[in-house]
Tab-separated table of C-alpha atoms in Angstrom:
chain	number	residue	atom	x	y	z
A	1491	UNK	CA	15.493	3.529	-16.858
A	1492	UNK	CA	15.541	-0.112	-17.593
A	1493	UNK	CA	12.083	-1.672	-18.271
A	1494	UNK	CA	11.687	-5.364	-18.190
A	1495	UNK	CA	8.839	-7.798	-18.902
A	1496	UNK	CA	8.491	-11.347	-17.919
A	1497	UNK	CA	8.931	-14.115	-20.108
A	1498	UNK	CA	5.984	-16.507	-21.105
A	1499	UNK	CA	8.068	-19.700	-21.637
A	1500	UNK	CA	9.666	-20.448	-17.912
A	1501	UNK	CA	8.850	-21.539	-14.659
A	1502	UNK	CA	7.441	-19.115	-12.004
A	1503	UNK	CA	10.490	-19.084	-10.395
A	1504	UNK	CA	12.423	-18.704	-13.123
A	1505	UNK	CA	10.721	-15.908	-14.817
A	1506	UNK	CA	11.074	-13.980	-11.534
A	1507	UNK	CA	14.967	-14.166	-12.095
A	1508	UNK	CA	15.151	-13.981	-15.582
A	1509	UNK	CA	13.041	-10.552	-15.106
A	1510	UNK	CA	15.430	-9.276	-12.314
A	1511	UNK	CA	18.715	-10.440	-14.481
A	1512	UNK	CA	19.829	-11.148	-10.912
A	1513	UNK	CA	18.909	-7.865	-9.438
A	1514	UNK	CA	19.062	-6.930	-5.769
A	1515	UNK	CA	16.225	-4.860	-5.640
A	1516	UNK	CA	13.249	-3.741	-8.534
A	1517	UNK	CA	10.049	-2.027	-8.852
A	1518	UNK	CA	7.179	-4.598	-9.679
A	1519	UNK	CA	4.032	-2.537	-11.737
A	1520	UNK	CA	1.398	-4.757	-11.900
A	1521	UNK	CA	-0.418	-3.933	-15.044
A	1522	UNK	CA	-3.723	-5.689	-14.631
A	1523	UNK	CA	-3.789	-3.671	-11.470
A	1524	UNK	CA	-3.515	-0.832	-13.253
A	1525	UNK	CA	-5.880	-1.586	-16.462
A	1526	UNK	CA	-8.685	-2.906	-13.241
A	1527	UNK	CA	-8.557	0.595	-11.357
A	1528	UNK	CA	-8.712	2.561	-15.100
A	1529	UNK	CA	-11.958	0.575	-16.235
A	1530	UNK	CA	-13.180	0.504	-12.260
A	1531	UNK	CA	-12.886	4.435	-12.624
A	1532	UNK	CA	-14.311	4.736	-15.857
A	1533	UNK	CA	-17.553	3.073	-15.264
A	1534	UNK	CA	-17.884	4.948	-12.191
A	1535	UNK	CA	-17.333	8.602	-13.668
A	1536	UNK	CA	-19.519	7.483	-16.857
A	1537	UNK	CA	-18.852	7.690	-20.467
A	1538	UNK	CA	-19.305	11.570	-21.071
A	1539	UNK	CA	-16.448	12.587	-19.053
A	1540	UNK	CA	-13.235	13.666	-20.080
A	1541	UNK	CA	-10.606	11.810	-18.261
A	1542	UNK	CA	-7.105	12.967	-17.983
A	1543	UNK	CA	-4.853	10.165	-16.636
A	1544	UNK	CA	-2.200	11.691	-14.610
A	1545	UNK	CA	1.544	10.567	-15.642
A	1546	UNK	CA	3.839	12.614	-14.279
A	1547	UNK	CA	6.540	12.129	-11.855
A	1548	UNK	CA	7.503	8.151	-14.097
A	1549	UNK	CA	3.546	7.757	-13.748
A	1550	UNK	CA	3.936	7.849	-9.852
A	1551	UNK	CA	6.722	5.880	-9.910
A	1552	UNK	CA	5.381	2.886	-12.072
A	1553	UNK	CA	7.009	3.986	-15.234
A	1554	UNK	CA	5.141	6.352	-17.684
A	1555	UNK	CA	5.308	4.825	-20.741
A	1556	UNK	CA	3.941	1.622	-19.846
A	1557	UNK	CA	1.962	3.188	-17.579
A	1558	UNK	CA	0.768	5.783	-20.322
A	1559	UNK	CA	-0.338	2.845	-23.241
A	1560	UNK	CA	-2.095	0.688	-20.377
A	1561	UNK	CA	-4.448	3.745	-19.502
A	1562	UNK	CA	-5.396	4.181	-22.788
A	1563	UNK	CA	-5.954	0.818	-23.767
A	1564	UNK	CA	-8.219	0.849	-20.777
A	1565	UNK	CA	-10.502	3.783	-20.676
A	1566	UNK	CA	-8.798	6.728	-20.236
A	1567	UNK	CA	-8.942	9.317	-23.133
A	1568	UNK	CA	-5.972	11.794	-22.741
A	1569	UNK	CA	-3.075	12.204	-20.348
A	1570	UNK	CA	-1.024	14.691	-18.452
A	1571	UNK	CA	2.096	15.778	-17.172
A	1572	UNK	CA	3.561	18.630	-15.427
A	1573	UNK	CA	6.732	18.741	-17.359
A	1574	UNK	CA	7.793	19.598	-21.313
A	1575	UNK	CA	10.214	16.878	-21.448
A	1576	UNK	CA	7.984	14.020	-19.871
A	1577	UNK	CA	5.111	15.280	-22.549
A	1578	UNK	CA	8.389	14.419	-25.200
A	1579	UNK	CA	9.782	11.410	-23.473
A	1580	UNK	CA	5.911	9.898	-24.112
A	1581	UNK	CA	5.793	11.195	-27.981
A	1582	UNK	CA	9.137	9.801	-28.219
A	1583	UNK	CA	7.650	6.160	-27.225
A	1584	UNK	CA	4.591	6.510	-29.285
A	1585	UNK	CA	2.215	7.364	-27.370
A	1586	UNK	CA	-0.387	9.674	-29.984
A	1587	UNK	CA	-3.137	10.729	-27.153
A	1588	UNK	CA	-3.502	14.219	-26.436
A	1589	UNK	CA	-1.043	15.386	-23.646
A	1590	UNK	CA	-1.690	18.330	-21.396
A	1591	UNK	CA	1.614	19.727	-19.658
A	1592	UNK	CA	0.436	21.245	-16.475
A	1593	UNK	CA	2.810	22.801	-15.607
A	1594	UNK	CA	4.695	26.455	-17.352
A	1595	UNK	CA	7.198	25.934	-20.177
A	1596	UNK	CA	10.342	27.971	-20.413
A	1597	UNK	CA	10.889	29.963	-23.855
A	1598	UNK	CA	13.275	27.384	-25.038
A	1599	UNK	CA	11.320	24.650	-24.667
A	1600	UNK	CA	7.898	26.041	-26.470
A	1601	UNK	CA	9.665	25.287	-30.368
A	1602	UNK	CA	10.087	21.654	-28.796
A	1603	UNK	CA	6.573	21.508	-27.085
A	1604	UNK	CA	4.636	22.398	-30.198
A	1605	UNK	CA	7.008	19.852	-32.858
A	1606	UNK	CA	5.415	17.064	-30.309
A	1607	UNK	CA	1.880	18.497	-30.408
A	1608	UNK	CA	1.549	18.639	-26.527
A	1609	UNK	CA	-0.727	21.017	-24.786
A	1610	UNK	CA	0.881	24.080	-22.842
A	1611	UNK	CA	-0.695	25.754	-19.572
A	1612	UNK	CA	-0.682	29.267	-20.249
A	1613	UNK	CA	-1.388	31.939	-17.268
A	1614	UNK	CA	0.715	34.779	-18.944
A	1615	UNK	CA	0.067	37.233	-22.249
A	1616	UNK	CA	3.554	37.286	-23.133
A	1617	UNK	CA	3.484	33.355	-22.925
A	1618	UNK	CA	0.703	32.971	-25.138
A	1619	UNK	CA	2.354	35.409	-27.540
A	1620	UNK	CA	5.406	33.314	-27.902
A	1621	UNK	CA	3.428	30.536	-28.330
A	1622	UNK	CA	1.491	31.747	-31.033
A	1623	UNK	CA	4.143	33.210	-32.528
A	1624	UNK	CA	6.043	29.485	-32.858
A	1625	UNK	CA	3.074	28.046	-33.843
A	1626	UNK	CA	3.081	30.818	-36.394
A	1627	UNK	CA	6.448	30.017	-37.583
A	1628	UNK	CA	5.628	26.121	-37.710
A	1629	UNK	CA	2.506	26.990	-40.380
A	1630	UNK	CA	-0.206	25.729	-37.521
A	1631	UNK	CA	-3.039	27.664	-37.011
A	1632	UNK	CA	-5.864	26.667	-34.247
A	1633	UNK	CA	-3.550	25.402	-31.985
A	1634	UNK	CA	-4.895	24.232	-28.518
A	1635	UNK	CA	-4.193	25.542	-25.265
A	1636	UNK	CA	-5.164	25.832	-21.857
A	1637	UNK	CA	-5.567	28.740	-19.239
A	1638	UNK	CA	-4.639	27.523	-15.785
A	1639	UNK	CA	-6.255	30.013	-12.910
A	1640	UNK	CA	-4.528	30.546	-9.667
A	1641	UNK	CA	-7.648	30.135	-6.828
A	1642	UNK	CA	-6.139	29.489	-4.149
A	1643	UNK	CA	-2.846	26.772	-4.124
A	1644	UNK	CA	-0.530	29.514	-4.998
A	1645	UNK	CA	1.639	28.026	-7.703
A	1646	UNK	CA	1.176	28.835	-11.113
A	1647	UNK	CA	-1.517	30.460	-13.068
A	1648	UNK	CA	-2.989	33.507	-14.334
A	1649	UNK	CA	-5.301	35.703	-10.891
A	1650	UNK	CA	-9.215	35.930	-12.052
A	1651	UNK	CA	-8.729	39.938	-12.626
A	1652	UNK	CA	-6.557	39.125	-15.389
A	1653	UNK	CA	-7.731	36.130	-16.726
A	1654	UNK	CA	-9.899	38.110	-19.399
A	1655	UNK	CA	-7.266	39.866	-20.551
A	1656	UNK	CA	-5.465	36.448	-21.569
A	1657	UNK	CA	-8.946	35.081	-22.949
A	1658	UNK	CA	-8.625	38.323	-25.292
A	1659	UNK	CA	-5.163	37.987	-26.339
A	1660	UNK	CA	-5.417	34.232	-27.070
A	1661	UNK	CA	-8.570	34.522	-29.119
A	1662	UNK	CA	-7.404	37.741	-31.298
A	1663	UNK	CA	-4.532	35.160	-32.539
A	1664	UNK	CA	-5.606	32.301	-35.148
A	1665	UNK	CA	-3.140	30.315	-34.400
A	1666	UNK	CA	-4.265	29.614	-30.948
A	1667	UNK	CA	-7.700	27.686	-30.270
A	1668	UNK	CA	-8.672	28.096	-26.021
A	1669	UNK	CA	-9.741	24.644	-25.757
A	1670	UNK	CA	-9.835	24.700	-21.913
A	1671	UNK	CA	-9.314	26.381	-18.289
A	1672	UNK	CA	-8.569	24.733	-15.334
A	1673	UNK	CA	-7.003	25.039	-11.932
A	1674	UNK	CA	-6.115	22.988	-8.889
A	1675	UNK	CA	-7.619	22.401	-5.936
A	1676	UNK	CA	-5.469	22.606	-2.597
A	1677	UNK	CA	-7.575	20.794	-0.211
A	1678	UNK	CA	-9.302	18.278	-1.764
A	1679	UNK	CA	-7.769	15.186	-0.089
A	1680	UNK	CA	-7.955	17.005	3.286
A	1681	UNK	CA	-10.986	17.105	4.108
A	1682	UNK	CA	-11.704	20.970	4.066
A	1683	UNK	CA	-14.301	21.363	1.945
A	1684	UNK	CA	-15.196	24.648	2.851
A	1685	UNK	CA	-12.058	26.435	0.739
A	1686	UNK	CA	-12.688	23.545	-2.112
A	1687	UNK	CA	-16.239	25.289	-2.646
A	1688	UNK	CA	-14.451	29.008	-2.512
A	1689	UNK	CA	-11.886	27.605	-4.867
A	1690	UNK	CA	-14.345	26.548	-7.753
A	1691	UNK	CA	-16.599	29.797	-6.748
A	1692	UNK	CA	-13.182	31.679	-8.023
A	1693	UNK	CA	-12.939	29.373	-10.524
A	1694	UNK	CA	-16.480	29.149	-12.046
A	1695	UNK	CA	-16.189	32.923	-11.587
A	1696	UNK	CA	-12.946	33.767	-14.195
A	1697	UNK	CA	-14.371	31.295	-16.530
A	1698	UNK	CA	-17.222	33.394	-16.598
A	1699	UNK	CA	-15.835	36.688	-17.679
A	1700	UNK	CA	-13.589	35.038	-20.046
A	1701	UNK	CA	-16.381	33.738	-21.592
A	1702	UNK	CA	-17.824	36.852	-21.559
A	1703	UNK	CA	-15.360	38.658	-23.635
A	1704	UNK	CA	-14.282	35.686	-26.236
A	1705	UNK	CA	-17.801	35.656	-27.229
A	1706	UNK	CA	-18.209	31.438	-26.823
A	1707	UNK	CA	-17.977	28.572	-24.261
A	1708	UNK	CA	-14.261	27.128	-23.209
A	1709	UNK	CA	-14.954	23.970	-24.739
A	1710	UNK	CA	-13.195	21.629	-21.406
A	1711	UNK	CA	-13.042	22.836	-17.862
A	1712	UNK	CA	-11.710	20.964	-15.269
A	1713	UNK	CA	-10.807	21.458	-11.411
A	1714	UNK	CA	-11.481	17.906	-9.896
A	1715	UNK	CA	-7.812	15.827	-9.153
A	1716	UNK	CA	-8.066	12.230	-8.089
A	1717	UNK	CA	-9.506	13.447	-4.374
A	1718	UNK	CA	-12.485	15.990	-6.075
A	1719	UNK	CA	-13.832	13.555	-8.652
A	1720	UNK	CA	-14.590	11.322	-5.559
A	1721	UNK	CA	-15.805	13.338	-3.123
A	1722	UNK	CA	-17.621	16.459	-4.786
A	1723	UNK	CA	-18.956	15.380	-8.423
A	1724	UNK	CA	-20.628	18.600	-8.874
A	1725	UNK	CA	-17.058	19.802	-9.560
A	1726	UNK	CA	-16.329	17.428	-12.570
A	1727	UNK	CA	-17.176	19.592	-14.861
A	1728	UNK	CA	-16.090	18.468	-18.738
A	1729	UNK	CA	-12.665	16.403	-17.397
A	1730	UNK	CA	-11.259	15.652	-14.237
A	1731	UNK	CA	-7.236	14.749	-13.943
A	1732	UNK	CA	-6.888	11.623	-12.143
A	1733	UNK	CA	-3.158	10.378	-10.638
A	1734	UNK	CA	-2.896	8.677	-7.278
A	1735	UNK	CA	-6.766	6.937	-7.638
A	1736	UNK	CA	-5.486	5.205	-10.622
A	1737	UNK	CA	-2.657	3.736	-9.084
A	1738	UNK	CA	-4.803	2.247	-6.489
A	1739	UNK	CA	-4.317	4.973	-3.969
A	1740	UNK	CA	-7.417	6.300	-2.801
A	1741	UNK	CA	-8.074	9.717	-1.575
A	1742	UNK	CA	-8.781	9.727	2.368
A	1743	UNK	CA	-11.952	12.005	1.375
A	1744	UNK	CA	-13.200	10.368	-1.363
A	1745	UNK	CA	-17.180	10.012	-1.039
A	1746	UNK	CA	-17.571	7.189	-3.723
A	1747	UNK	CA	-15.865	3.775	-2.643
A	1748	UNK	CA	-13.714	1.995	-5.828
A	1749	UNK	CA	-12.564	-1.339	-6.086
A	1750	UNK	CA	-9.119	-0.575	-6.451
A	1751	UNK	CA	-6.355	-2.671	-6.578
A	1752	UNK	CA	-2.362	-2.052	-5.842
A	1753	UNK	CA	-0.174	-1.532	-8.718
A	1754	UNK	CA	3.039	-0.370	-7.325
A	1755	UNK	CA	5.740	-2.655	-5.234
A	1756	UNK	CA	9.675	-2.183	-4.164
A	1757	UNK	CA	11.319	-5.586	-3.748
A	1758	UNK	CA	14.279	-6.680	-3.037
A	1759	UNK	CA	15.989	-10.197	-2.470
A	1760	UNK	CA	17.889	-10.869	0.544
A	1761	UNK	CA	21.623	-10.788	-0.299
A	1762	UNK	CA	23.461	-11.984	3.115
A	1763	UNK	CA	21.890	-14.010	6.388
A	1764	UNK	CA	24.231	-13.262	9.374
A	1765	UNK	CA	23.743	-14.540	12.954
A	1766	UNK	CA	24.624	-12.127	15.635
A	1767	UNK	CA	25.314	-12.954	19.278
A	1768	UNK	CA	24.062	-10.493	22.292
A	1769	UNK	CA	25.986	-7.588	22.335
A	1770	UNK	CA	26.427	-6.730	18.923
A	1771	UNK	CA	25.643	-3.419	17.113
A	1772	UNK	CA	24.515	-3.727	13.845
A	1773	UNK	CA	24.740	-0.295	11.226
A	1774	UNK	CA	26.674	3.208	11.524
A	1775	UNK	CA	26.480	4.665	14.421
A	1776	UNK	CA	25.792	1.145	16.262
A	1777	UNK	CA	22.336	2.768	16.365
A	1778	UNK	CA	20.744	-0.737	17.158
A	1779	UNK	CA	22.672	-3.312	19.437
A	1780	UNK	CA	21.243	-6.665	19.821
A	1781	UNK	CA	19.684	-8.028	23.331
A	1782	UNK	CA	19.722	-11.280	22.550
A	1783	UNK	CA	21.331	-13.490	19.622
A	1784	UNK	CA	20.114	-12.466	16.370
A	1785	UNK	CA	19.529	-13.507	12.887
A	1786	UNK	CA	19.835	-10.794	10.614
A	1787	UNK	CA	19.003	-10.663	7.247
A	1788	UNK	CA	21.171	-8.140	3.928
A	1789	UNK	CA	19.171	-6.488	1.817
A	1790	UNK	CA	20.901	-4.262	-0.945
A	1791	UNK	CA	18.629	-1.255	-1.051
A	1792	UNK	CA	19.069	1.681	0.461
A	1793	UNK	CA	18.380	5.563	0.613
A	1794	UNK	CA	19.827	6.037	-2.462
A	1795	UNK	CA	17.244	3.784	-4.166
A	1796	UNK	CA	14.408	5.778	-1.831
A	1797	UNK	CA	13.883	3.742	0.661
A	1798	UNK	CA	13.110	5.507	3.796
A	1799	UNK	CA	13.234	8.637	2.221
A	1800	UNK	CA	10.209	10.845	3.412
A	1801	UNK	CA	9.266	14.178	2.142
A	1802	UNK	CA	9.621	16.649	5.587
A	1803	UNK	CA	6.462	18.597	6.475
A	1804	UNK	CA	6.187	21.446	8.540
A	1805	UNK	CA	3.287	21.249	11.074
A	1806	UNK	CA	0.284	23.742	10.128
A	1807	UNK	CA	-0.966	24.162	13.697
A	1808	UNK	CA	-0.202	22.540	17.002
A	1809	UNK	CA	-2.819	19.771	16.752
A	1810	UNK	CA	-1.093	18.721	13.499
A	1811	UNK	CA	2.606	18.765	15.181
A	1812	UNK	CA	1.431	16.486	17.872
A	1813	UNK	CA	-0.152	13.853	14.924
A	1814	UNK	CA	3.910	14.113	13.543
A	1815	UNK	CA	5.102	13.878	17.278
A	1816	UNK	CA	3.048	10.927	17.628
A	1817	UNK	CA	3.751	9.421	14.420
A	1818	UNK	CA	7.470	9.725	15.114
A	1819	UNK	CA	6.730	8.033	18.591
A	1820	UNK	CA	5.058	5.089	17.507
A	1821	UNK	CA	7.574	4.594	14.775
A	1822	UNK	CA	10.382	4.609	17.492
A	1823	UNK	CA	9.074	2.031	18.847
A	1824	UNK	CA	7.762	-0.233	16.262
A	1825	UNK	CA	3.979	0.547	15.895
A	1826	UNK	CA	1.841	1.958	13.652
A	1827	UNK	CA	2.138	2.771	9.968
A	1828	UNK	CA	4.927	4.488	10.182
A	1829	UNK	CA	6.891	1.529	11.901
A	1830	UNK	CA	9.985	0.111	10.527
A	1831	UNK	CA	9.825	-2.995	8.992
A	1832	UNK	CA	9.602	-4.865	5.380
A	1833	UNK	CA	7.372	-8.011	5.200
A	1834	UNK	CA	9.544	-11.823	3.631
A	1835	UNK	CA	6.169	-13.673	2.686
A	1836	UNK	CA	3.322	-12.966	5.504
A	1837	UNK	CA	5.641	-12.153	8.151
A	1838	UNK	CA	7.300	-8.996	9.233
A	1839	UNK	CA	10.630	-8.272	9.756
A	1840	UNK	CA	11.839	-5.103	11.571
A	1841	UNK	CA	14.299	-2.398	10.045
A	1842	UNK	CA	17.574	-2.964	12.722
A	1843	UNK	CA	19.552	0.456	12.870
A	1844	UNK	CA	20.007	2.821	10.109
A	1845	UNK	CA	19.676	2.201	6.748
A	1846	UNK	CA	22.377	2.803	4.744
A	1847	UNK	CA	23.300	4.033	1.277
A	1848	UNK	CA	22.760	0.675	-0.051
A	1849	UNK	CA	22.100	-2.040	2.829
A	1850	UNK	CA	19.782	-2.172	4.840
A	1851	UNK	CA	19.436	-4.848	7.971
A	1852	UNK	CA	16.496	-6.460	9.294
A	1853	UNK	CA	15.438	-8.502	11.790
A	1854	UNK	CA	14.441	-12.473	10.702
A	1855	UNK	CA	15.299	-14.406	14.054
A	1856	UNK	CA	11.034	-15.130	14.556
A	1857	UNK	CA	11.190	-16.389	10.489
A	1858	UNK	CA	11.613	-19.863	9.790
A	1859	UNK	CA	14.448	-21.024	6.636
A	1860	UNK	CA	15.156	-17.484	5.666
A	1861	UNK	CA	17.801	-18.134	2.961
A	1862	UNK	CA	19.945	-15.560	0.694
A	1863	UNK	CA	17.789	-14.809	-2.174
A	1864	UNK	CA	14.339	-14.647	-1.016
A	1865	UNK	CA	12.335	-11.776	-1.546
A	1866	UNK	CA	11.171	-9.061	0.494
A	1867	UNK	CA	8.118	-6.418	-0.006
A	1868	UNK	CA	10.359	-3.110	1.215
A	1869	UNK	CA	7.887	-0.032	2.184
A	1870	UNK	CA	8.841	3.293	0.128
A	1871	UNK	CA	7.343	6.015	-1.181
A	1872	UNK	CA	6.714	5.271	-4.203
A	1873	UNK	CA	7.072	8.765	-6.178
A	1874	UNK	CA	10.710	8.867	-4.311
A	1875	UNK	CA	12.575	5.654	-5.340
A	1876	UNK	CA	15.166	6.512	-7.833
A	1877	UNK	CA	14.493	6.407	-11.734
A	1878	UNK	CA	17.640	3.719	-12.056
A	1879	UNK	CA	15.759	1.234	-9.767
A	1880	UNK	CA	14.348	-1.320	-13.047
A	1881	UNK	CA	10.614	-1.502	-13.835
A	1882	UNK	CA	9.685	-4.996	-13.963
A	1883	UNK	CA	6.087	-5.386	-15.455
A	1884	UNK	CA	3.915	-7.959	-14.143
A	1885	UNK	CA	0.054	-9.388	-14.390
A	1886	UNK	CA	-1.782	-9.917	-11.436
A	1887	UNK	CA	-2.357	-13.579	-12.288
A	1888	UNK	CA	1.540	-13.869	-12.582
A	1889	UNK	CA	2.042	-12.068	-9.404
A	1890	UNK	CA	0.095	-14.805	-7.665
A	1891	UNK	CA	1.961	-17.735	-8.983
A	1892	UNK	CA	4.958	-16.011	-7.961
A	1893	UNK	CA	3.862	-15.535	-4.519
A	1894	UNK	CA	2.984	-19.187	-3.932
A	1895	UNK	CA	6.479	-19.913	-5.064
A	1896	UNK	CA	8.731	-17.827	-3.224
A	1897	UNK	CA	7.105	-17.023	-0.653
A	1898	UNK	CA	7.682	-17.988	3.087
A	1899	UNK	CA	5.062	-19.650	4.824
A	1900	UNK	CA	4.114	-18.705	8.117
């Protein structure tokens, strides 16, 4: 994945397009954004807490290696990941913090995981056997690991009846060190705190009687994601794993209130301006035909670069099917947050048909001297835009200067 940084020595403008190399559409990661909601978070949890910044996934879709150095430069003591290889692609880049990979290595990868000194999630006997077993073979002795405990998301991890049986088998090999149990909470950001409590009662409970046979405390403990931290500190614990909060997403349920800032933006420039009389369908499928004469403005990104690509949900209960029924509704027919559109300086400019592998139309008839090459703010998810879309790194103060230069007044 390409990752570019602007320049020092040009002109706003300029830097903008020597950035872009002429690209039709980038991600823009603002940095200081970033580095703001780390130290915001920091001073909020206090200095005694471990906190784990979440990079997985390209750090949310803002790159993880830049992503990964600008947390720790700001706060943030150790990092994780849910995958071997995105543990290695951050060793590989020099990143040195302690990385926790959340999620269960295959066989293969365990010679791998321990040559890069990352920390495995183990919820199996035979897993923590291999492991020790490579670490053996590699001359390491103490090596750290953590026990992740299934409560209640069903995924991964060991059940609380055999969680001191694992405790056991770690601790009767030297080269292993338990230096923490954890587990995920499923409801957090929902708002139902009632199976969050039952969660960490399961939780607190398996630490308990793993404790109880090793003979001595897990030294870090964590439950609380991005969501928990916020809205039930009694759950903190020694760490909490932060992700969305830190890239200035916060959780609907969150009970304290951050200053956070946005980090994350899909832009593209406008490519083509075409004016369309009455009559005229516009995309496959002629899915949108113009009423009136129409200005209609190119951009060149598309569902293969993620745009417009939503992950599909299936309704948990009527009441919920009717929010998604509504949603869809109000989407239809341009309202709500879920409408269509991508914003050319302050104004907005609705999504015409559908969008295409790598076009996609909208509407700038109400927008004064819209003109091939102005930029556009395009809505996506950001975890869903492809990896080959560039990274272009920017500082808040540089994002501002660049607003006033290319953006359309209105």
């Amino acid at each position: 994945m390409d990752q570019l940084h602007l320049p020092e020595i040009l002109t706003p403008r300029s830097r903008l397009d020597e950035a872009t190399g002429g690209l039709g559409c980038w991600v823009q990661v603002d940095l200081d954004a970033l580095a703001h909601n780390a130290r915001a978070i920091r001073k909020t949890l206090g200095h005694e807490l471990i906190i784990y910044g979440v990079v997985k996934a390209n750090a949310y879709g803002c790159g993880a290696v830049e992503s990964a150095r600008c947390l720790m430069e700001n706060g943030i003591d150790r990092l994780a990941v849910t995958h071997v290889s995105e543990g290695i692609q951050l060793r590989q880049n020099g990143i040195k913090a302690p990385i926790l990979v959340m999620g269960p290595a295959f066989p293969e990868e365990i010679a791998a995981l321990i040559y890069h000194k990352l920390t495995p999630a183990v919820a199996t006997v035979e897993m923590a056997q291999r492991i020790a077993d490579e670490a053996g073979r590699s001359g390491k002795s103490g090596y750290p690991i953590h026990v992740k405990i299934e409560t209640g998301l069903g995924r991964t991890g060991v059940f609380a009846a055999a969680a001191p049986e694992l405790a056991a088998a770690i601790a009767s090999r030297p080269e292993l060190q338990l230096e923490g149990a954890f587990t995920h909470l499923a409801t957090a950001a929902t708002g139902d705190r009632r199976f969050v409590h039952d969660q960490v009662a399961r939780f607190q409970a398996a630490v308990a009687a793993m404790e109880s046979v090793i003979g001595f405390p897990i030294p870090i403990k964590h439950a609380a994601n991005s969501a928990a931290a916020l809205a039930f500190p009694q759950y903190r614990f020694d760490a909490v794993r932060l992700g969305t909060v830190l890239y200035g997403q916060p959780p609907l349920s969150a009970g304290e209130r951050l200053d956070l800032r946005e980090v994350w933006g899909l832009k593209a420039r406008i490519a083509h301006v075409a004016h369309l009389p009455a009559d005229h369908g516009i995309g496959y499928g002629r899915a949108f035909v113009t009423r009136r004469p129409t200005k209609v403005a190119v951009l060149p990104v598309g569902y293969v670069d993620g745009f417009q690509l939503e992950p599909v949900s299936v309704p948990t209960g009527l009441w919920d099917l009717t929010k998604v029924l509504i949603k869809t509704a109000a989407a239809y027919f341009g309202v709500g947050p879920s409408s269509r559109f991508v914003r050319i300086g302050k104004a907005k400019a609705p999504v015409l048909g559908k969008v295409a592998m790598q076009f996609t139309m909208v509407d700038v008839t109400a927008i004064p001297d819209v003109q091939p090459g102005h930029i556009a703010e395009v809505p996506a998810r950001r975890t869903v835009v492809a990896l080959n879309v560039p990274r272009v790194y920017i500082s808040a103060e540089e994002q501002e200067r660049l607003n006033r230069e290319v953006s359309l007044a209105n």
